[in-house]
């Protein structure tokens, strides 16, 4: 999806980074990050068993068993020591209502992964100076920044994503640093030109 593609591009990866993917689904984000940086390792935590099984199949097909792992479980109960990860990423469900999907009723619903639980999990998992990167809807920005600060994760970078020049912001990408000092860098990304052709940034990302 667009969410995973733009988030993978937004993430800054140090060498040999241990990465935690909260709400990892079928492992798309982990696959993208492993392709970007050959020295990283990614551990995904996914609540929905069907998505977890698909992630295991994706790991097998891409021969990433030594670098990419999927755990079926609740992100509030991550089986790892606090501070074990240098980078945390998340493409969480962010719709609060509406009709449930017939095959996957919890998909894309925020009530299965509220921001407070998400930031608490990231804060526990990250080492001091570690970074949390996530994609979300623009109307949630104030809440995300407040939750970050409340959990010791200072907002550091914000990227506004638009489909076309001058169109409303459709997605936000936010990075927060555990123990970071105040100071927010704001960026913009436009995916398509007025005629529908992809921008150079869009071509690079895809």
Tab-separated table of C-alpha atoms in Angstrom:
chain	number	residue	atom	x	y	z
A	1	UNK	CA	0.000	0.000	0.000
A	2	UNK	CA	0.976	3.646	-0.279
A	3	UNK	CA	1.238	3.784	3.517
A	4	UNK	CA	3.955	1.130	3.704
A	5	UNK	CA	5.884	2.493	0.728
A	6	UNK	CA	6.087	6.083	1.972
A	7	UNK	CA	6.841	4.952	5.541
A	8	UNK	CA	9.706	2.683	4.435
A	9	UNK	CA	11.190	5.645	2.563
A	10	UNK	CA	10.778	7.947	5.585
A	11	UNK	CA	12.596	5.650	8.021
A	12	UNK	CA	16.223	6.478	8.790
A	13	UNK	CA	18.194	3.291	9.326
A	14	UNK	CA	21.560	3.142	11.072
A	15	UNK	CA	23.832	0.224	10.234
A	16	UNK	CA	23.047	-3.073	11.967
A	17	UNK	CA	19.798	-1.675	13.378
A	18	UNK	CA	17.492	-3.962	15.329
A	19	UNK	CA	14.005	-2.912	14.201
A	20	UNK	CA	10.622	-3.631	15.795
A	21	UNK	CA	7.512	-3.457	13.582
A	22	UNK	CA	4.371	-2.934	15.674
A	23	UNK	CA	1.276	-4.297	13.935
A	24	UNK	CA	3.366	-5.830	11.167
A	25	UNK	CA	0.564	-7.484	9.182
A	26	UNK	CA	1.871	-9.724	6.400
A	27	UNK	CA	5.396	-8.328	6.783
A	28	UNK	CA	5.411	-5.796	3.926
A	29	UNK	CA	7.227	-3.074	5.844
A	30	UNK	CA	9.848	-5.506	7.113
A	31	UNK	CA	10.488	-6.755	3.565
A	32	UNK	CA	10.962	-3.195	2.319
A	33	UNK	CA	13.372	-2.293	5.123
A	34	UNK	CA	15.412	-5.471	4.661
A	35	UNK	CA	15.709	-4.627	0.958
A	36	UNK	CA	16.881	-1.104	1.796
A	37	UNK	CA	19.528	-1.986	4.362
A	38	UNK	CA	21.319	-5.308	4.197
A	39	UNK	CA	22.587	-5.179	7.782
A	40	UNK	CA	19.293	-4.637	9.627
A	41	UNK	CA	17.087	-7.201	11.358
A	42	UNK	CA	13.324	-6.798	11.751
A	43	UNK	CA	10.970	-8.350	14.294
A	44	UNK	CA	7.278	-7.957	13.544
A	45	UNK	CA	4.493	-8.267	16.110
A	46	UNK	CA	1.037	-8.981	14.669
A	47	UNK	CA	-2.204	-9.748	16.524
A	48	UNK	CA	-4.136	-11.305	13.633
A	49	UNK	CA	-3.142	-14.928	13.043
A	50	UNK	CA	-3.935	-15.019	9.312
A	51	UNK	CA	-1.708	-12.003	8.637
A	52	UNK	CA	1.066	-13.543	10.761
A	53	UNK	CA	0.902	-16.772	8.747
A	54	UNK	CA	1.169	-14.782	5.517
A	55	UNK	CA	4.210	-12.980	6.948
A	56	UNK	CA	5.882	-16.326	7.632
A	57	UNK	CA	5.254	-17.350	4.026
A	58	UNK	CA	6.685	-14.053	2.750
A	59	UNK	CA	9.782	-14.563	4.902
A	60	UNK	CA	10.231	-18.058	3.513
A	61	UNK	CA	9.747	-17.026	-0.122
A	62	UNK	CA	12.266	-14.200	0.203
A	63	UNK	CA	14.811	-16.328	2.105
A	64	UNK	CA	14.923	-13.856	5.009
A	65	UNK	CA	14.653	-16.309	7.894
A	66	UNK	CA	17.865	-14.990	9.480
A	67	UNK	CA	16.846	-11.304	9.355
A	68	UNK	CA	13.040	-11.016	9.396
A	69	UNK	CA	10.849	-12.555	12.097
A	70	UNK	CA	7.126	-12.489	12.840
A	71	UNK	CA	5.557	-12.980	16.266
A	72	UNK	CA	1.825	-13.555	16.610
A	73	UNK	CA	0.847	-11.666	19.740
A	74	UNK	CA	-0.278	-8.493	21.480
A	75	UNK	CA	2.083	-5.525	21.121
A	76	UNK	CA	1.367	-4.646	24.770
A	77	UNK	CA	3.174	-7.878	25.732
A	78	UNK	CA	6.297	-7.871	23.554
A	79	UNK	CA	8.577	-10.800	24.528
A	80	UNK	CA	11.802	-8.790	24.540
A	81	UNK	CA	13.814	-6.924	27.143
A	82	UNK	CA	13.058	-3.176	27.419
A	83	UNK	CA	15.379	-1.081	25.280
A	84	UNK	CA	16.184	-3.955	22.904
A	85	UNK	CA	15.559	-2.047	19.660
A	86	UNK	CA	17.231	0.908	17.931
A	87	UNK	CA	14.319	1.592	15.568
A	88	UNK	CA	10.585	1.033	15.899
A	89	UNK	CA	8.124	1.364	13.005
A	90	UNK	CA	4.371	1.110	12.678
A	91	UNK	CA	1.677	1.314	10.030
A	92	UNK	CA	-1.170	0.946	12.531
A	93	UNK	CA	-4.910	0.634	11.959
A	94	UNK	CA	-6.319	4.141	12.206
A	95	UNK	CA	-10.057	4.094	11.498
A	96	UNK	CA	-12.214	4.282	14.636
A	97	UNK	CA	-15.529	3.010	13.279
A	98	UNK	CA	-17.494	1.811	10.294
A	99	UNK	CA	-18.426	-1.617	9.043
A	100	UNK	CA	-15.998	-4.409	9.841
A	101	UNK	CA	-14.300	-6.293	7.020
A	102	UNK	CA	-15.961	-9.700	6.520
A	103	UNK	CA	-12.701	-11.718	6.378
A	104	UNK	CA	-10.550	-9.655	8.738
A	105	UNK	CA	-12.837	-7.767	11.166
A	106	UNK	CA	-10.000	-6.047	13.074
A	107	UNK	CA	-8.143	-4.758	9.998
A	108	UNK	CA	-7.546	-0.997	9.938
A	109	UNK	CA	-9.570	-0.423	13.148
A	110	UNK	CA	-7.922	1.759	15.771
A	111	UNK	CA	-9.806	0.137	18.655
A	112	UNK	CA	-7.487	-2.883	18.341
A	113	UNK	CA	-4.384	-0.656	18.571
A	114	UNK	CA	-5.066	2.784	20.134
A	115	UNK	CA	-2.262	5.403	20.001
A	116	UNK	CA	-1.691	5.242	23.773
A	117	UNK	CA	-0.890	1.510	23.591
A	118	UNK	CA	1.192	1.985	20.461
A	119	UNK	CA	3.418	4.689	21.959
A	120	UNK	CA	3.729	2.842	25.260
A	121	UNK	CA	4.953	-0.256	23.410
A	122	UNK	CA	7.427	1.748	21.320
A	123	UNK	CA	8.768	3.549	24.383
A	124	UNK	CA	9.395	0.257	26.218
A	125	UNK	CA	11.058	-1.350	23.227
A	126	UNK	CA	13.410	1.477	22.204
A	127	UNK	CA	16.820	2.177	23.651
A	128	UNK	CA	17.646	5.740	24.695
A	129	UNK	CA	18.098	7.756	21.506
A	130	UNK	CA	16.107	5.225	19.484
A	131	UNK	CA	13.603	6.406	16.881
A	132	UNK	CA	9.928	5.569	16.339
A	133	UNK	CA	8.544	6.068	12.815
A	134	UNK	CA	4.849	5.782	11.981
A	135	UNK	CA	2.273	6.685	9.341
A	136	UNK	CA	-1.177	7.968	10.285
A	137	UNK	CA	-4.034	10.264	9.294
A	138	UNK	CA	-3.463	14.044	9.546
A	139	UNK	CA	-6.404	14.627	11.885
A	140	UNK	CA	-4.599	12.548	14.525
A	141	UNK	CA	-1.430	14.676	14.567
A	142	UNK	CA	-2.136	16.534	17.823
A	143	UNK	CA	-3.012	13.308	19.636
A	144	UNK	CA	0.083	11.523	18.307
A	145	UNK	CA	2.406	14.325	19.415
A	146	UNK	CA	0.803	14.404	22.872
A	147	UNK	CA	1.085	10.627	23.268
A	148	UNK	CA	4.696	10.755	22.120
A	149	UNK	CA	5.646	13.397	24.676
A	150	UNK	CA	3.728	11.577	27.412
A	151	UNK	CA	5.752	8.414	26.754
A	152	UNK	CA	9.168	10.062	26.466
A	153	UNK	CA	9.168	10.065	22.659
A	154	UNK	CA	9.834	13.589	21.424
A	155	UNK	CA	8.461	14.414	17.933
A	156	UNK	CA	11.440	15.245	15.676
A	157	UNK	CA	10.327	14.987	12.024
A	158	UNK	CA	6.960	15.409	10.331
A	159	UNK	CA	6.373	14.714	6.635
A	160	UNK	CA	3.071	15.824	5.076
A	161	UNK	CA	1.964	13.621	2.169
A	162	UNK	CA	-0.285	14.954	-0.603
A	163	UNK	CA	-1.602	13.089	-3.631
A	164	UNK	CA	-1.367	16.164	-5.900
A	165	UNK	CA	0.003	19.701	-5.608
A	166	UNK	CA	-2.291	21.829	-3.475
A	167	UNK	CA	-4.517	18.903	-2.470
A	168	UNK	CA	-5.298	18.276	1.207
A	169	UNK	CA	-2.746	16.322	3.228
A	170	UNK	CA	-3.816	12.669	3.043
A	171	UNK	CA	-1.164	11.050	5.266
A	172	UNK	CA	1.379	12.122	7.843
A	173	UNK	CA	4.716	10.499	8.623
A	174	UNK	CA	6.027	11.186	12.107
A	175	UNK	CA	9.297	10.278	13.782
A	176	UNK	CA	9.842	10.541	17.535
A	177	UNK	CA	13.051	10.026	19.509
A	178	UNK	CA	13.236	8.416	22.922
A	179	UNK	CA	14.810	10.998	25.205
A	180	UNK	CA	15.045	13.515	22.359
A	181	UNK	CA	15.194	17.276	22.807
A	182	UNK	CA	12.418	19.558	21.477
A	183	UNK	CA	12.712	20.573	17.832
A	184	UNK	CA	10.511	19.525	14.925
A	185	UNK	CA	11.564	19.406	11.256
A	186	UNK	CA	8.642	19.651	8.787
A	187	UNK	CA	8.827	18.204	5.254
A	188	UNK	CA	6.384	17.696	2.379
A	189	UNK	CA	5.929	14.928	-0.182
A	190	UNK	CA	3.681	15.079	-3.264
A	191	UNK	CA	3.078	11.806	-5.087
A	192	UNK	CA	1.487	12.865	-8.389
A	193	UNK	CA	1.495	15.848	-10.726
A	194	UNK	CA	-1.660	17.635	-11.838
A	195	UNK	CA	-1.919	15.388	-14.905
A	196	UNK	CA	-1.689	12.248	-12.759
A	197	UNK	CA	1.895	11.402	-13.660
A	198	UNK	CA	4.090	10.331	-10.726
A	199	UNK	CA	6.507	12.890	-9.316
A	200	UNK	CA	10.234	12.151	-9.191
A	201	UNK	CA	9.883	11.444	-5.457
A	202	UNK	CA	7.103	8.946	-6.156
A	203	UNK	CA	9.212	7.185	-8.806
A	204	UNK	CA	12.145	6.994	-6.390
A	205	UNK	CA	10.017	5.555	-3.600
A	206	UNK	CA	8.387	2.905	-5.753
